[in-house]
């Protein structure tokens, strides 16, 4: 599963990565910083590739990711 997430510029990317890794959503394969797709210079864009645990669907994952401090939104690519 590949996701795009957008964070507030004040968010700590390392803390966000740790929160995702420690959340037990699944196995993270790749994470990259990218330009924010909204074009908002006050945001940080991240693409994330992971294998979800079988019982977790993408919609539930997106909802859970939005609970992380500084997360603006998360969508499947």
mmCIF file of N, CA, C and O in Angstrom, residues 45-74:
data_model
loop_
_atom_site.group_PDB
_atom_site.id
_atom_site.type_symbol
_atom_site.label_atom_id
_atom_site.label_comp_id
_atom_site.label_asym_id
_atom_site.label_seq_id
_atom_site.Cartn_x
_atom_site.Cartn_y
_atom_site.Cartn_z
ATOM 1 N N UNK A 45 5.229 17.150 2.739
ATOM 2 C CA UNK A 45 4.645 15.986 2.087
ATOM 3 C C UNK A 45 5.484 14.746 2.358
ATOM 4 O O UNK A 45 6.718 14.819 2.417
ATOM 5 N N UNK A 46 4.820 13.618 2.536
ATOM 6 C CA UNK A 46 5.502 12.346 2.778
ATOM 7 C C UNK A 46 4.796 11.260 1.970
ATOM 8 O O UNK A 46 3.569 11.196 1.956
ATOM 9 N N UNK A 47 5.575 10.423 1.285
ATOM 10 C CA UNK A 47 5.011 9.212 0.708
ATOM 11 C C UNK A 47 5.510 8.042 1.537
ATOM 12 O O UNK A 47 6.652 8.028 2.003
ATOM 13 N N UNK A 48 4.640 7.090 1.731
ATOM 14 C CA UNK A 48 4.925 5.947 2.593
ATOM 15 C C UNK A 48 4.466 4.682 1.887
ATOM 16 O O UNK A 48 3.346 4.632 1.378
ATOM 17 N N UNK A 49 5.341 3.692 1.830
ATOM 18 C CA UNK A 49 4.973 2.391 1.279
ATOM 19 C C UNK A 49 5.058 1.390 2.416
ATOM 20 O O UNK A 49 6.074 1.307 3.104
ATOM 21 N N UNK A 50 3.962 0.647 2.626
ATOM 22 C CA UNK A 50 3.951 -0.340 3.690
ATOM 23 C C UNK A 50 3.030 -1.500 3.332
ATOM 24 O O UNK A 50 2.172 -1.392 2.463
ATOM 25 N N UNK A 51 3.263 -2.608 4.006
ATOM 26 C CA UNK A 51 2.388 -3.765 3.915
ATOM 27 C C UNK A 51 1.497 -3.733 5.137
ATOM 28 O O UNK A 51 1.993 -3.797 6.262
ATOM 29 N N UNK A 52 0.195 -3.597 4.907
ATOM 30 C CA UNK A 52 -0.758 -3.525 6.014
ATOM 31 C C UNK A 52 -0.970 -4.889 6.642
ATOM 32 O O UNK A 52 -0.881 -5.918 5.969
ATOM 33 N N UNK A 53 -1.251 -4.869 7.930
ATOM 34 C CA UNK A 53 -1.685 -6.096 8.587
ATOM 35 C C UNK A 53 -3.004 -6.514 7.950
ATOM 36 O O UNK A 53 -3.798 -5.662 7.539
ATOM 37 N N UNK A 54 -3.249 -7.785 7.847
ATOM 38 C CA UNK A 54 -4.415 -8.306 7.131
ATOM 39 C C UNK A 54 -5.743 -7.748 7.628
ATOM 40 O O UNK A 54 -6.649 -7.523 6.852
ATOM 41 N N UNK A 55 -5.865 -7.510 8.914
ATOM 42 C CA UNK A 55 -7.149 -7.067 9.454
ATOM 43 C C UNK A 55 -7.394 -5.565 9.297
ATOM 44 O O UNK A 55 -8.471 -5.074 9.590
ATOM 45 N N UNK A 56 -6.400 -4.814 8.817
ATOM 46 C CA UNK A 56 -6.522 -3.364 8.715
ATOM 47 C C UNK A 56 -6.787 -2.951 7.275
ATOM 48 O O UNK A 56 -6.071 -3.365 6.364
ATOM 49 N N UNK A 57 -7.832 -2.162 7.053
ATOM 50 C CA UNK A 57 -8.096 -1.654 5.711
ATOM 51 C C UNK A 57 -7.526 -0.239 5.594
ATOM 52 O O UNK A 57 -7.229 0.414 6.599
ATOM 53 N N UNK A 58 -7.381 0.232 4.366
ATOM 54 C CA UNK A 58 -6.751 1.523 4.115
ATOM 55 C C UNK A 58 -7.550 2.669 4.741
ATOM 56 O O UNK A 58 -6.971 3.600 5.296
ATOM 57 N N UNK A 59 -8.870 2.610 4.685
ATOM 58 C CA UNK A 59 -9.688 3.671 5.263
ATOM 59 C C UNK A 59 -9.408 3.801 6.769
ATOM 60 O O UNK A 59 -9.238 4.903 7.285
ATOM 61 N N UNK A 60 -9.338 2.669 7.456
ATOM 62 C CA UNK A 60 -9.044 2.692 8.898
ATOM 63 C C UNK A 60 -7.652 3.253 9.151
ATOM 64 O O UNK A 60 -7.441 4.007 10.097
ATOM 65 N N UNK A 61 -6.705 2.881 8.309
ATOM 66 C CA UNK A 61 -5.339 3.384 8.443
ATOM 67 C C UNK A 61 -5.320 4.899 8.279
ATOM 68 O O UNK A 61 -4.699 5.605 9.077
ATOM 69 N N UNK A 62 -5.996 5.416 7.253
ATOM 70 C CA UNK A 62 -6.032 6.861 7.033
ATOM 71 C C UNK A 62 -6.618 7.583 8.248
ATOM 72 O O UNK A 62 -6.099 8.613 8.665
ATOM 73 N N UNK A 63 -7.687 7.034 8.817
ATOM 74 C CA UNK A 63 -8.296 7.633 10.012
ATOM 75 C C UNK A 63 -7.319 7.643 11.183
ATOM 76 O O UNK A 63 -7.201 8.633 11.904
ATOM 77 N N UNK A 64 -6.609 6.540 11.379
ATOM 78 C CA UNK A 64 -5.648 6.449 12.486
ATOM 79 C C UNK A 64 -4.471 7.390 12.275
ATOM 80 O O UNK A 64 -3.993 8.019 13.225
ATOM 81 N N UNK A 65 -3.987 7.509 11.047
ATOM 82 C CA UNK A 65 -2.865 8.405 10.765
ATOM 83 C C UNK A 65 -3.223 9.852 11.080
ATOM 84 O O UNK A 65 -2.381 10.615 11.552
ATOM 85 N N UNK A 66 -4.463 10.227 10.849
ATOM 86 C CA UNK A 66 -4.887 11.605 11.092
ATOM 87 C C UNK A 66 -4.905 11.953 12.574
ATOM 88 O O UNK A 66 -5.000 13.129 12.935
ATOM 89 N N UNK A 67 -4.780 10.971 13.432
ATOM 90 C CA UNK A 67 -4.711 11.213 14.878
ATOM 91 C C UNK A 67 -3.302 11.602 15.330
ATOM 92 O O UNK A 67 -3.113 12.054 16.453
ATOM 93 N N UNK A 68 -2.311 11.414 14.468
ATOM 94 C CA UNK A 68 -0.920 11.736 14.810
ATOM 95 C C UNK A 68 -0.757 13.256 14.826
ATOM 96 O O UNK A 68 -1.245 13.956 13.936
ATOM 97 N N UNK A 69 -0.065 13.763 15.835
ATOM 98 C CA UNK A 69 0.167 15.204 15.961
ATOM 99 C C UNK A 69 0.791 15.772 14.688
ATOM 100 O O UNK A 69 1.777 15.237 14.191
ATOM 101 N N UNK A 70 0.193 16.840 14.179
ATOM 102 C CA UNK A 70 0.724 17.520 13.008
ATOM 103 C C UNK A 70 0.236 16.964 11.680
ATOM 104 O O UNK A 70 0.494 17.563 10.635
ATOM 105 N N UNK A 71 -0.459 15.821 11.691
ATOM 106 C CA UNK A 71 -0.949 15.220 10.452
ATOM 107 C C UNK A 71 -2.158 16.010 9.958
ATOM 108 O O UNK A 71 -3.116 16.202 10.711
ATOM 109 N N UNK A 72 -2.116 16.456 8.731
ATOM 110 C CA UNK A 72 -3.231 17.203 8.153
ATOM 111 C C UNK A 72 -4.181 16.241 7.445
ATOM 112 O O UNK A 72 -5.381 16.283 7.652
ATOM 113 N N UNK A 73 -3.631 15.395 6.587
ATOM 114 C CA UNK A 73 -4.437 14.372 5.941
ATOM 115 C C UNK A 73 -3.555 13.246 5.422
ATOM 116 O O UNK A 73 -2.340 13.400 5.291
ATOM 117 N N UNK A 74 -4.181 12.101 5.144
ATOM 118 C CA UNK A 74 -3.488 10.935 4.583
ATOM 119 C C UNK A 74 -4.434 10.288 3.576
ATOM 120 O O UNK A 74 -5.617 10.138 3.846
#
